[in-house]
Short mmCIF file of C-alpha atoms and ligand atoms in Angstrom, two decimals:
data_model
loop_
_atom_site.label_atom_id
_atom_site.label_comp_id
_atom_site.label_asym_id
_atom_site.label_seq_id
_atom_site.Cartn_x
_atom_site.Cartn_y
_atom_site.Cartn_z
CA MET I 1 0.00 0.00 0.00
CA SER I 2 1.42 3.37 -0.95
CA GLY I 3 1.87 6.07 1.71
CA VAL I 4 -0.20 8.51 -0.34
CA ARG I 5 -3.17 6.17 -0.47
CA ALA I 6 -2.84 5.37 3.24
CA ARG I 7 -2.93 9.08 4.01
CA GLY I 8 -5.92 9.48 1.71
CA GLN I 9 -7.70 6.70 3.54
CA LEU I 10 -7.00 8.35 6.88
CA VAL I 11 -8.33 11.73 5.73
CA GLY I 12 -11.35 9.97 4.28
CA ALA I 13 -11.88 8.09 7.53
CA ALA I 14 -11.68 11.30 9.57
CA LEU I 15 -14.24 12.86 7.25
CA ALA I 16 -16.40 9.74 7.57
CA GLY I 17 -16.31 10.06 11.37
CA VAL I 18 -17.29 13.74 11.32
CA LEU I 19 -20.11 13.16 8.83
CA ALA I 20 -21.40 10.13 10.71
CA VAL I 21 -21.55 11.96 14.03
CA GLY I 22 -23.00 15.03 12.29
CA VAL I 23 -25.85 13.10 10.69
CA GLY I 24 -26.36 11.20 13.96
CA LEU I 25 -26.71 14.43 15.94
CA ALA I 26 -29.06 15.81 13.28
CA VAL I 27 -31.27 12.73 13.58
CA GLY I 28 -31.12 13.18 17.38
CA GLU I 29 -32.43 16.73 17.04
CA LEU I 30 -35.26 15.62 14.77
CA ALA I 31 -36.21 12.77 17.10
CA ALA I 32 -36.11 15.15 20.09
CA ALA I 33 -38.61 17.36 18.30
CA PHE I 34 -41.08 14.48 18.66
CA VAL I 35 -40.11 13.50 22.20
CA ASP I 36 -39.06 16.63 24.11
CA PRO I 37 -36.54 19.45 23.48
CA ALA I 38 -34.64 18.36 26.60
CA ALA I 39 -34.16 14.86 25.11
CA SER I 40 -31.83 16.15 22.36
CA PRO I 41 -28.50 14.35 22.94
CA PHE I 42 -26.50 17.52 22.23
CA PHE I 43 -28.55 19.73 24.57
CA ALA I 44 -28.90 17.03 27.20
CA VAL I 45 -25.10 16.73 27.43
CA ALA I 46 -24.74 20.54 27.46
CA ALA I 47 -27.34 20.74 30.23
CA GLY I 48 -25.48 18.01 32.11
CA VAL I 49 -22.31 20.08 31.88
CA VAL I 50 -24.17 23.12 33.24
CA ASP I 51 -25.73 21.16 36.10
CA HIS I 52 -22.45 19.54 37.08
CA ALA I 53 -20.26 22.57 36.43
CA PRO I 54 -19.56 23.12 40.13
CA THR I 55 -17.88 19.73 40.29
CA PHE I 56 -15.81 20.49 37.17
CA GLY I 57 -14.22 23.68 38.40
CA ARG I 58 -14.79 26.63 40.62
CA GLU I 59 -14.37 29.33 37.98
CA PHE I 60 -16.94 27.58 35.87
CA ALA I 61 -19.16 27.08 38.89
CA ILE I 62 -20.31 30.66 38.96
CA GLY I 63 -24.05 30.72 39.25
CA THR I 64 -24.31 32.93 36.21
CA PHE I 65 -25.50 31.13 33.21
CA GLY I 66 -25.84 34.13 31.01
CA THR I 67 -26.21 34.16 27.26
CA ALA I 68 -22.49 34.44 26.50
CA ASP I 69 -21.65 31.43 28.70
CA LYS I 70 -24.14 29.36 26.75
CA ALA I 71 -22.72 30.31 23.35
CA ALA I 72 -19.20 29.53 24.59
CA LEU I 73 -20.37 26.13 25.84
CA TYR I 74 -21.93 25.25 22.47
CA VAL I 75 -18.87 26.29 20.47
CA GLY I 76 -16.58 24.39 22.85
CA MET I 77 -18.71 21.27 22.60
CA ALA I 78 -18.92 21.49 18.80
CA VAL I 79 -15.13 21.74 18.45
CA LEU I 80 -14.55 18.86 20.87
CA ILE I 81 -17.15 16.67 19.16
CA THR I 82 -15.61 17.34 15.74
CA PHE I 83 -12.18 16.21 16.93
CA ILE I 84 -13.51 13.13 18.67
CA ALA I 85 -15.65 12.22 15.64
CA ALA I 86 -12.67 12.52 13.29
CA GLY I 87 -10.69 10.32 15.66
CA CYS I 88 -13.48 7.73 15.73
CA GLY I 89 -13.45 7.56 11.92
CA MET I 90 -9.70 7.02 11.84
CA VAL I 91 -9.80 4.37 14.56
CA GLU I 92 -12.65 2.63 12.76
CA GLN I 93 -10.55 2.48 9.61
CA ARG I 94 -7.48 1.10 11.39
CA ARG I 95 -9.09 -1.15 14.01
CA PRO I 96 -12.73 -1.85 13.26
CA PRO I 97 -15.04 -1.88 15.11
CA ILE I 98 -13.39 0.17 17.86
CA GLY I 99 -14.36 3.50 16.23
CA SER I 100 -18.01 2.41 16.07
CA VAL I 101 -17.86 1.29 19.69
CA ILE I 102 -16.61 4.74 20.76
CA VAL I 103 -19.38 6.41 18.75
CA GLY I 104 -21.83 4.10 20.53
CA ALA I 105 -20.35 5.08 23.89
CA PHE I 106 -21.05 8.75 23.13
CA GLY I 107 -24.60 7.80 22.22
CA LEU I 108 -24.83 6.18 25.63
CA LEU I 109 -23.52 9.38 27.22
CA GLY I 110 -26.27 11.36 25.46
CA MET I 111 -28.84 8.84 26.65
CA VAL I 112 -27.69 8.99 30.26
CA ALA I 113 -27.66 12.80 30.13
CA ALA I 114 -31.17 12.91 28.63
CA LEU I 115 -32.55 10.44 31.17
CA GLY I 116 -30.93 12.53 33.89
CA ARG I 117 -33.03 15.62 33.08
CA ALA I 118 -35.45 16.57 35.81
CA GLU I 119 -38.44 16.16 33.51
CA ALA I 120 -37.21 12.91 31.86
CA ARG I 121 -39.41 9.98 30.83
CA TRP I 122 -38.10 6.73 29.34
CA THR I 123 -38.75 8.09 25.82
CA PHE I 124 -35.94 10.61 26.44
CA ALA I 125 -33.55 7.75 25.55
CA VAL I 126 -34.95 7.42 22.02
CA PRO I 127 -33.19 10.38 20.29
CA SER I 128 -29.76 9.29 21.59
CA VAL I 129 -30.30 5.66 20.60
CA LEU I 130 -31.40 6.66 17.08
CA ALA I 131 -28.53 9.14 16.82
CA ALA I 132 -25.99 6.48 17.80
CA ALA I 133 -27.48 3.87 15.44
CA VAL I 134 -27.40 6.25 12.47
CA ALA I 135 -23.86 7.43 13.31
CA ILE I 136 -22.52 3.87 13.64
CA LEU I 137 -24.16 2.73 10.43
CA THR I 138 -22.82 5.76 8.57
CA VAL I 139 -19.25 5.47 9.81
CA ARG I 140 -19.19 1.75 8.97
CA VAL I 141 -20.53 2.27 5.45
CA LEU I 142 -18.25 5.21 4.66
CA VAL I 143 -15.12 3.66 6.15
CA GLY I 144 -15.96 0.40 4.38
CA MET I 145 -15.93 2.26 1.07
CA LEU I 146 -12.37 3.41 1.75
CA GLY I 147 -11.09 -0.16 1.89
CA SER I 148 -9.11 -1.48 4.81
CA ALA I 149 -5.56 -0.48 5.64
CA ASP I 150 -4.20 -3.93 4.88
CA THR I 151 -5.96 -4.39 1.52
CA PRO I 152 -3.27 -5.73 -0.81
CA ASP I 153 -2.31 -3.05 -3.26
CA ASP I 154 -3.65 -4.72 -6.39
CA ASP I 155 -4.03 -2.97 -9.65
CA GLY I 156 -7.13 -2.09 -11.66
CA GLU I 157 -10.55 -2.14 -9.99
CA GLN I 158 -9.21 -2.85 -6.54
CA THR I 159 -7.28 0.45 -6.56
CA ALA I 160 -10.40 2.35 -7.58
CA ARG I 161 -12.17 1.01 -4.51
CA THR I 162 -9.67 2.17 -1.93
CA GLY I 163 -9.03 5.69 -0.61
CA ILE I 164 -11.20 8.67 -1.43
CA ASP I 165 -12.80 7.96 -4.79
CA ARG I 166 -15.73 9.45 -6.67
CA ARG I 167 -18.23 7.09 -5.13
CA PHE I 168 -17.03 7.92 -1.60
CA LEU I 169 -17.21 11.66 -2.28
CA LEU I 170 -20.71 11.41 -3.71
CA THR I 171 -21.93 9.36 -0.76
CA ALA I 172 -20.22 11.68 1.72
CA GLY I 173 -21.71 14.75 0.01
CA GLY I 174 -25.15 13.16 0.10
CA ILE I 175 -24.83 12.40 3.81
CA ALA I 176 -23.63 15.93 4.55
CA ALA I 177 -26.63 17.38 2.70
CA LEU I 178 -28.96 15.00 4.53
CA ALA I 179 -27.46 16.00 7.88
CA VAL I 180 -27.99 19.70 7.15
CA VAL I 181 -31.61 19.18 6.06
CA VAL I 182 -32.54 16.85 8.93
CA GLY I 183 -30.72 19.02 11.48
CA THR I 184 -32.35 22.23 10.26
CA VAL I 185 -35.84 20.72 10.25
CA GLY I 186 -35.22 19.27 13.72
CA ARG I 187 -34.00 22.57 15.15
CA ARG I 188 -36.94 24.45 13.61
CA MET I 189 -39.41 22.04 15.13
CA LEU I 190 -37.59 22.04 18.47
CA ALA I 191 -37.45 25.80 18.84
CA ASP I 192 -41.21 25.92 18.82
CA THR I 193 -41.13 29.52 19.93
CA ALA I 194 -43.77 30.50 17.38
CA ARG I 195 -46.61 29.13 19.51
CA THR I 196 -45.34 30.88 22.63
CA VAL I 197 -44.69 34.15 20.83
CA ALA I 198 -48.21 34.10 19.31
CA ASP I 199 -49.71 33.29 22.71
CA ARG I 200 -47.81 36.16 24.32
CA THR I 201 -49.04 38.73 21.81
CA LYS I 202 -52.64 37.80 22.70
CA VAL I 203 -52.21 38.39 26.44
CA VAL I 204 -54.09 41.39 27.82
CA LEU I 205 -52.63 42.38 31.18
CA PRO I 206 -55.15 43.22 33.91
CA THR I 207 -55.25 46.67 35.49
CA PRO I 208 -53.55 46.65 38.88
CA ARG I 209 -55.71 47.27 41.91
CA ALA I 210 -52.56 48.66 43.56
CA PRO I 211 -50.61 50.46 40.81
CA ALA I 212 -46.95 51.39 41.21
CA PRO I 213 -46.47 55.04 42.10
CA PRO I 214 -44.91 56.93 39.17
CA VAL I 215 -41.14 57.52 39.30
CA PRO I 216 -40.58 61.12 40.44
CA PRO I 217 -38.02 63.00 38.34
CA ALA I 218 -35.89 63.45 41.46
CA ALA I 219 -35.39 59.66 41.68
CA ASP I 220 -33.81 59.44 38.23
CA LEU I 221 -30.79 61.71 37.83
CA ASP I 222 -30.74 60.88 34.12
CA LEU I 223 -27.03 61.65 33.73
CA PRO I 224 -25.41 60.69 30.42
CA GLY I 225 -23.63 57.35 30.78
CA ALA I 226 -25.35 56.53 34.08
CA THR I 227 -27.70 53.56 34.40
CA PRO I 228 -31.37 54.49 33.88
CA PHE I 229 -33.53 54.08 36.98
CA VAL I 230 -35.89 51.63 35.25
CA THR I 231 -34.21 49.07 32.99
CA PRO I 232 -35.90 48.47 29.62
CA ASN I 233 -36.82 44.79 29.15
CA ALA I 234 -34.36 44.31 26.31
CA ASP I 235 -31.46 45.48 28.54
CA PHE I 236 -32.48 43.59 31.69
CA TYR I 237 -29.79 41.11 32.75
CA ARG I 238 -30.67 37.47 32.14
CA ILE I 239 -29.42 34.56 34.22
CA ASP I 240 -30.68 30.98 34.18
CA THR I 241 -29.62 27.41 33.59
CA ALA I 242 -32.07 27.00 30.69
CA LEU I 243 -30.17 26.09 27.53
CA GLN I 244 -33.51 25.96 25.77
CA VAL I 245 -36.01 28.47 27.09
CA PRO I 246 -39.21 26.65 28.15
CA ASN I 247 -41.86 27.43 25.55
CA LEU I 248 -45.04 27.70 27.59
CA THR I 249 -48.48 29.06 26.81
CA THR I 250 -51.07 30.60 29.12
CA ASP I 251 -53.51 27.77 28.27
CA GLY I 252 -51.04 25.10 29.22
CA TRP I 253 -49.80 26.88 32.34
CA SER I 254 -50.84 26.04 35.87
CA LEU I 255 -49.33 26.25 39.32
CA ARG I 256 -49.71 23.28 41.63
CA ILE I 257 -49.51 24.08 45.35
CA HIS I 258 -48.89 21.07 47.56
CA GLY I 259 -46.84 19.67 50.43
CA ARG I 260 -47.53 20.93 53.94
CA VAL I 261 -50.77 22.70 53.09
CA ASP I 262 -54.37 22.27 54.24
CA ASN I 263 -55.83 22.30 50.73
CA GLU I 264 -53.77 21.09 47.84
CA THR I 265 -54.71 23.35 44.93
CA ARG I 266 -53.94 24.02 41.30
CA ILE I 267 -54.36 27.45 39.81
CA GLY I 268 -54.65 28.18 36.09
CA TRP I 269 -53.88 31.33 34.11
CA ASP I 270 -57.48 32.57 34.01
CA ASP I 271 -57.88 32.15 37.79
CA LEU I 272 -54.59 33.93 38.36
CA ILE I 273 -55.25 37.03 36.28
CA ALA I 274 -58.74 37.34 37.78
CA MET I 275 -57.13 37.91 41.19
CA PRO I 276 -56.39 41.44 42.48
CA MET I 277 -53.09 42.59 40.97
CA THR I 278 -50.30 44.62 42.51
CA GLU I 279 -47.72 46.55 40.53
CA ARG I 280 -44.34 47.41 42.07
CA LEU I 281 -40.86 48.49 41.10
CA VAL I 282 -38.35 45.97 42.44
CA THR I 283 -34.61 45.74 41.80
CA LEU I 284 -33.50 42.15 41.12
CA THR I 285 -29.91 41.11 41.86
CA CYS I 286 -27.96 37.97 41.08
CA VAL I 287 -25.84 36.44 43.83
CA SER I 288 -23.09 35.99 41.23
CA ASN I 289 -22.80 39.73 40.75
CA GLU I 290 -19.22 40.77 41.49
CA VAL I 291 -18.71 44.15 43.12
CA GLY I 292 -19.09 46.67 40.30
CA GLY I 293 -20.87 44.09 38.14
CA ASP I 294 -24.02 44.50 36.10
CA LEU I 295 -26.14 41.49 37.18
CA ILE I 296 -28.65 43.87 38.76
CA ASP I 297 -31.58 45.71 37.17
CA ASN I 298 -34.82 47.40 38.09
CA ALA I 299 -38.25 46.87 36.53
CA ARG I 300 -41.95 47.49 37.09
CA TRP I 301 -43.56 44.14 37.88
CA LEU I 302 -47.27 43.27 37.76
CA GLY I 303 -48.51 40.28 39.68
CA VAL I 304 -50.55 38.66 42.42
CA PRO I 305 -49.20 38.82 45.99
CA MET I 306 -47.75 35.36 46.61
CA LYS I 307 -49.27 35.43 50.08
CA ALA I 308 -52.78 35.46 48.60
CA LEU I 309 -52.08 32.08 46.99
CA LEU I 310 -50.46 30.66 50.13
CA ASP I 311 -53.51 31.75 52.10
CA ARG I 312 -55.77 29.85 49.70
CA ALA I 313 -53.73 26.69 50.21
CA GLY I 314 -53.32 27.17 53.97
CA VAL I 315 -49.69 26.80 55.03
CA GLN I 316 -49.26 24.33 57.89
CA PRO I 317 -47.10 25.07 60.92
CA GLY I 318 -43.47 24.04 60.48
CA ALA I 319 -43.44 24.72 56.74
CA ASP I 320 -40.71 27.36 56.56
CA MET I 321 -39.64 26.87 52.92
CA LEU I 322 -41.50 27.51 49.70
CA LEU I 323 -39.80 25.16 47.24
CA SER I 324 -40.68 26.39 43.75
CA THR I 325 -39.95 24.48 40.54
CA SER I 326 -39.84 25.75 36.96
CA ALA I 327 -41.22 23.97 33.90
CA ASP I 328 -37.67 22.78 33.15
CA GLY I 329 -37.00 21.41 36.61
CA TRP I 330 -34.94 24.22 38.18
CA THR I 331 -35.69 24.60 41.90
CA CYS I 332 -35.54 27.42 44.40
CA GLY I 333 -36.12 27.54 48.17
CA THR I 334 -37.62 30.77 49.53
CA PRO I 335 -38.27 31.42 53.22
CA VAL I 336 -42.05 31.40 53.77
CA SER I 337 -41.47 34.35 56.11
CA ALA I 338 -40.18 36.50 53.24
CA VAL I 339 -43.35 35.79 51.29
CA THR I 340 -45.75 36.46 54.16
CA ASP I 341 -44.11 39.33 56.11
CA GLY I 342 -45.90 42.02 54.15
CA ARG I 343 -43.25 42.80 51.54
CA ASP I 344 -44.32 42.83 47.89
CA ALA I 345 -43.49 39.22 46.99
CA LEU I 346 -45.31 38.78 43.69
CA LEU I 347 -46.27 36.00 41.34
CA VAL I 348 -45.54 38.10 38.28
CA VAL I 349 -47.18 38.18 34.85
CA GLY I 350 -46.07 41.61 33.60
CA MET I 351 -42.73 43.42 33.25
CA ASN I 352 -42.62 47.14 32.44
CA GLY I 353 -46.15 47.08 31.05
CA GLU I 354 -45.70 44.01 28.84
CA PRO I 355 -46.37 40.31 29.39
CA LEU I 356 -43.15 38.73 30.72
CA PRO I 357 -40.59 38.30 27.95
CA VAL I 358 -40.09 34.59 27.20
CA GLU I 359 -36.53 34.60 28.57
CA HIS I 360 -37.68 36.34 31.76
CA GLY I 361 -40.16 33.60 32.63
CA TYR I 362 -43.25 33.77 30.40
CA PRO I 363 -45.98 33.39 31.39
CA VAL I 364 -45.41 33.47 35.20
CA ARG I 365 -42.44 34.05 37.50
CA GLN I 366 -41.69 35.13 41.07
CA VAL I 367 -40.19 38.40 42.31
CA VAL I 368 -39.37 38.82 46.01
CA PRO I 369 -37.78 42.10 47.17
CA GLY I 370 -34.59 41.73 49.20
CA LEU I 371 -33.55 38.22 48.18
CA TYR I 372 -31.05 37.20 45.49
CA GLY I 373 -32.64 35.64 42.40
CA TYR I 374 -31.43 32.10 43.13
CA VAL I 375 -33.59 31.91 46.28
CA SER I 376 -36.58 33.88 45.08
CA ALA I 377 -37.07 34.68 41.41
CA THR I 378 -38.19 31.39 39.78
CA LYS I 379 -39.05 31.91 36.12
CA TRP I 380 -41.52 29.65 34.22
CA VAL I 381 -42.77 28.58 37.66
CA THR I 382 -45.26 25.70 37.72
CA ASP I 383 -44.97 24.05 41.14
CA TRP I 384 -44.93 25.16 44.76
CA GLU I 385 -44.20 22.71 47.53
CA LEU I 386 -44.46 23.81 51.13
CA THR I 387 -41.64 22.12 53.00
CA SER I 388 -38.82 23.03 55.39
CA PHE I 389 -35.17 24.00 55.15
CA ALA I 390 -34.43 20.94 57.29
CA ASP I 391 -35.99 18.63 54.68
CA ALA I 392 -35.27 20.16 51.29
CA LYS I 393 -32.52 21.72 49.21
CA ALA I 394 -32.81 23.56 45.91
CA TYR I 395 -30.75 23.75 42.68
CA TRP I 396 -27.96 26.09 43.83
CA THR I 397 -27.97 25.06 47.49
CA THR I 398 -27.03 21.52 46.48
CA ARG I 399 -24.11 23.12 44.62
CA GLY I 400 -22.51 24.94 47.52
CA TRP I 401 -24.51 28.17 47.74
CA SER I 402 -26.20 29.28 50.96
CA ALA I 403 -29.74 28.23 51.73
CA LEU I 404 -30.62 31.83 52.63
CA GLY I 405 -29.75 34.62 50.24
CA PRO I 406 -30.60 38.12 51.48
CA ILE I 407 -29.16 40.72 49.09
CA LYS I 408 -26.04 42.39 50.49
CA LEU I 409 -25.73 46.16 50.78
CA SER I 410 -23.62 47.39 47.88
CA SER I 411 -22.89 50.30 45.56
CA ARG I 412 -21.43 50.86 42.12
CA ILE I 413 -19.79 53.65 40.11
CA ASP I 414 -21.42 54.03 36.68
CA ARG I 415 -19.97 57.25 35.30
CA PRO I 416 -17.77 58.63 33.89
CA THR I 417 -17.82 55.61 31.59
CA ASP I 418 -14.47 56.60 30.05
CA SER I 419 -11.33 56.11 32.13
CA ARG I 420 -9.59 59.04 30.37
CA ILE I 421 -11.13 62.33 31.42
CA GLU I 422 -10.32 66.01 31.45
CA ALA I 423 -9.38 67.95 34.56
CA GLY I 424 -12.03 70.13 36.19
CA GLU I 425 -15.38 69.35 37.74
CA VAL I 426 -16.40 65.77 36.94
CA ILE I 427 -19.78 64.35 37.95
CA VAL I 428 -19.16 60.86 39.29
CA ALA I 429 -22.42 58.94 39.64
CA GLY I 430 -23.74 55.49 40.31
CA THR I 431 -26.27 53.38 42.17
CA ALA I 432 -26.51 51.84 45.62
CA TRP I 433 -28.86 49.16 46.87
CA ALA I 434 -30.02 47.50 50.06
CA GLN I 435 -33.33 46.03 48.94
CA HIS I 436 -36.06 46.01 51.54
CA THR I 437 -33.92 48.08 53.94
CA GLY I 438 -33.13 51.17 51.90
CA ILE I 439 -30.07 53.35 51.34
CA ALA I 440 -29.28 56.10 53.87
CA ALA I 441 -26.02 57.49 52.45
CA VAL I 442 -23.24 56.98 49.91
CA ASP I 443 -19.69 58.15 50.50
CA VAL I 444 -16.98 58.68 47.92
CA ARG I 445 -13.22 58.67 48.42
CA VAL I 446 -10.48 59.76 46.05
CA ASP I 447 -6.94 58.32 46.40
CA ASP I 448 -7.43 57.10 49.98
CA GLY I 449 -8.38 60.64 51.04
CA PRO I 450 -11.25 61.32 53.44
CA TRP I 451 -14.70 59.84 52.76
CA GLN I 452 -17.04 62.53 51.44
CA ARG I 453 -20.84 62.41 51.28
CA ALA I 454 -22.35 62.03 47.82
CA ASP I 455 -25.73 63.56 46.88
CA LEU I 456 -28.54 60.99 46.84
CA ALA I 457 -31.36 61.01 44.33
CA ALA I 458 -34.83 60.83 45.86
CA GLU I 459 -35.73 57.39 47.22
CA TYR I 460 -38.38 55.62 45.14
CA SER I 461 -38.88 52.79 47.62
CA VAL I 462 -36.71 50.65 49.87
CA ASP I 463 -37.09 47.81 47.35
CA THR I 464 -35.33 49.67 44.53
CA TRP I 465 -31.80 50.84 43.98
CA ARG I 466 -31.00 54.49 44.65
CA GLN I 467 -28.92 56.76 42.44
CA TRP I 468 -26.17 59.04 43.74
CA ARG I 469 -23.82 61.70 42.34
CA PHE I 470 -20.65 63.35 43.50
CA ALA I 471 -19.01 66.48 42.11
CA TRP I 472 -15.28 65.80 41.94
CA ASP I 473 -12.68 68.45 41.23
CA ALA I 474 -10.38 66.25 39.17
CA THR I 475 -6.72 67.27 38.97
CA PRO I 476 -4.28 65.93 36.33
CA GLY I 477 -2.77 62.51 37.05
CA GLU I 478 -3.98 58.99 37.88
CA HIS I 479 -6.75 58.88 40.46
CA ARG I 480 -8.64 56.10 42.13
CA VAL I 481 -12.27 56.68 43.09
CA GLU I 482 -14.21 54.41 45.46
CA CYS I 483 -17.76 54.40 46.79
CA ARG I 484 -19.30 52.96 49.95
CA ALA I 485 -22.95 52.84 50.99
CA VAL I 486 -24.74 52.96 54.34
CA ASP I 487 -28.18 51.40 54.74
CA LYS I 488 -31.14 52.67 56.72
CA ASP I 489 -30.33 50.29 59.58
CA GLY I 490 -27.04 52.17 59.94
CA ARG I 491 -24.93 49.32 58.55
CA GLN I 492 -21.97 50.20 56.38
CA GLN I 493 -21.05 48.35 53.19
CA VAL I 494 -18.43 45.67 53.94
CA GLU I 495 -15.05 46.82 52.60
CA SER I 496 -13.16 43.52 52.56
CA TYR I 497 -13.42 41.45 49.40
CA ALA I 498 -15.48 38.27 49.37
CA SER I 499 -16.24 36.26 46.25
CA PRO I 500 -19.90 35.68 45.27
CA ILE I 501 -19.79 32.07 46.52
CA PRO I 502 -21.58 31.14 48.80
CA ASP I 503 -23.84 34.08 49.65
CA GLY I 504 -22.85 37.14 47.59
CA ALA I 505 -19.80 39.34 47.02
CA THR I 506 -18.55 42.11 49.29
CA GLY I 507 -15.96 44.81 48.77
CA LEU I 508 -15.88 48.31 47.33
CA ASP I 509 -16.24 49.30 43.71
CA ALA I 510 -13.18 51.27 42.60
CA ARG I 511 -12.41 52.98 39.31
CA THR I 512 -9.12 54.45 38.16
CA PHE I 513 -9.21 57.56 35.98
CA SER I 514 -6.38 59.15 34.11
CA VAL I 515 -7.03 62.88 34.17
CA SER I 516 -5.32 65.26 31.73
N1 MTE H 1 -36.40 28.66 36.02
C1 MTE H 1 -35.36 29.37 36.44
N2 MTE H 1 -35.58 30.51 37.14
C2 MTE H 1 -34.56 31.25 37.58
C3 MTE H 1 -33.22 30.84 37.35
C4 MTE H 1 -33.00 29.64 36.62
O1 MTE H 1 -31.87 29.21 36.38
N3 MTE H 1 -34.10 28.93 36.18
N4 MTE H 1 -32.19 31.63 37.81
C5 MTE H 1 -32.47 32.54 38.90
C6 MTE H 1 -31.41 33.50 39.10
S1 MTE H 1 -29.93 32.89 39.69
C7 MTE H 1 -31.58 34.85 38.91
S2 MTE H 1 -30.40 35.93 39.38
C8 MTE H 1 -32.83 35.38 38.31
C9 MTE H 1 -32.56 36.25 37.11
O2 MTE H 1 -33.76 36.67 36.52
P1 MTE H 1 -33.70 37.39 35.10
O3 MTE H 1 -33.02 36.45 34.15
O4 MTE H 1 -35.10 37.71 34.72
O5 MTE H 1 -32.87 38.64 35.30
O6 MTE H 1 -33.69 34.33 37.89
C10 MTE H 1 -33.80 33.26 38.79
N5 MTE H 1 -34.82 32.39 38.28
MO1 MO H 2 -28.57 34.60 40.08
#
């Protein structure tokens, strides 16, 4: 056998592996469209990575599963799969059937990941099994067409049947085209957002019995470059573990309330929006927000007081945790006391005058002032179980985060946005928050000089962030500016650094400016 032909066979085998796994994954997507989006082998493995991230590495364990993290995960997986698939093809060509066996093992991995989803049924195995079968068949056929490595180098017809020939290329091209078509159709069917989007446009939000007071101009300093007081929906930070956003409809939605209650109940969309509605501005914060970070935003929420629903069900003594579950199996444990102590804990249907955006929990989510999102803000919520902190743990608390997550007092510098500025009077401005306690003061310090009081914007409510500004006479050179807040209980923002794990970051936001 000539070296050139052997190399040709190897390249062909690598291509065969990639095509086989590609068409297998495409078939998996199509099959998942009939079973469940979460049964897709690719997304089930990705979701498994997300769920087990804390055991893979601390940096990756950050509770933020924002949009960029998801894209990075997909690209990483795609690159890895391509390499492994090429390897499988080459191994199959050299030592059949070991390549096929490895492909089968990955099918098994997909199956285990799919069956491990919170909402899994036995049918979740089907897409992975089909994907593996198609991939194995394809790699065997394509590699078979290349001839085996020890085929005697005859002349004539035998030569035409080894290495990459016309027939191989035609078959490979056909399989690639098939993979693209099947994969595209599968993805289209899977991302059945059309139904949800159409449903959402039909929703008419009820008028609140208790509307949110308007934002007085004095609460929003409206300085260029500073964060607006109310965050538009499109700019609102998004954090969740959902690799595929649950596509729910109001018709299909209901909330089951069970566990330690007197009357187990189920409430549907029509019952819910017939109840008296409250509208409030509440600032949500993610526990993963680093000091100075932007995983915090403020919106006007419309919903039913969660307490009204708990009262219907009748919470039994000893039930101190409301364990909520989303349509995709994410769980969250909220202290019952935080829901019943009179604060505006809402089962929300509207955000800034619109039905909830799909990625923010359509059709129904929770918002509880004063608690980080991971212990309070369940999106796509469908189940409430009354239980106790002694008996139950939720998604992030089984991964090393604290069971209780009150939001820590903090503050942030938002402007100037540019780190190169001109000497003279500079308006430094930012926000400070201590949800459900309120901000009493913000101090600013330049270059370890004395702390100086900043001017506070008017307070909207204790449940929202509060803007501040400070007129700084900037002199040429490098300067470091820090801010520190005091809450209405007289507590000062903690200055020493703590990482977000396990119960939220502490430390001071600092910005360095070069003034000329
Ligand atoms: N179903 C579901 N709800 C969830 C989460 C999630 O992963 N799944 N993440 C929570 C976290 S950690 C935060 S900080 C808030 C963020 O809400 P937002 O994406 O609307 O800003 O949602 C909470 N609700
Ligand atoms: Mo979060």
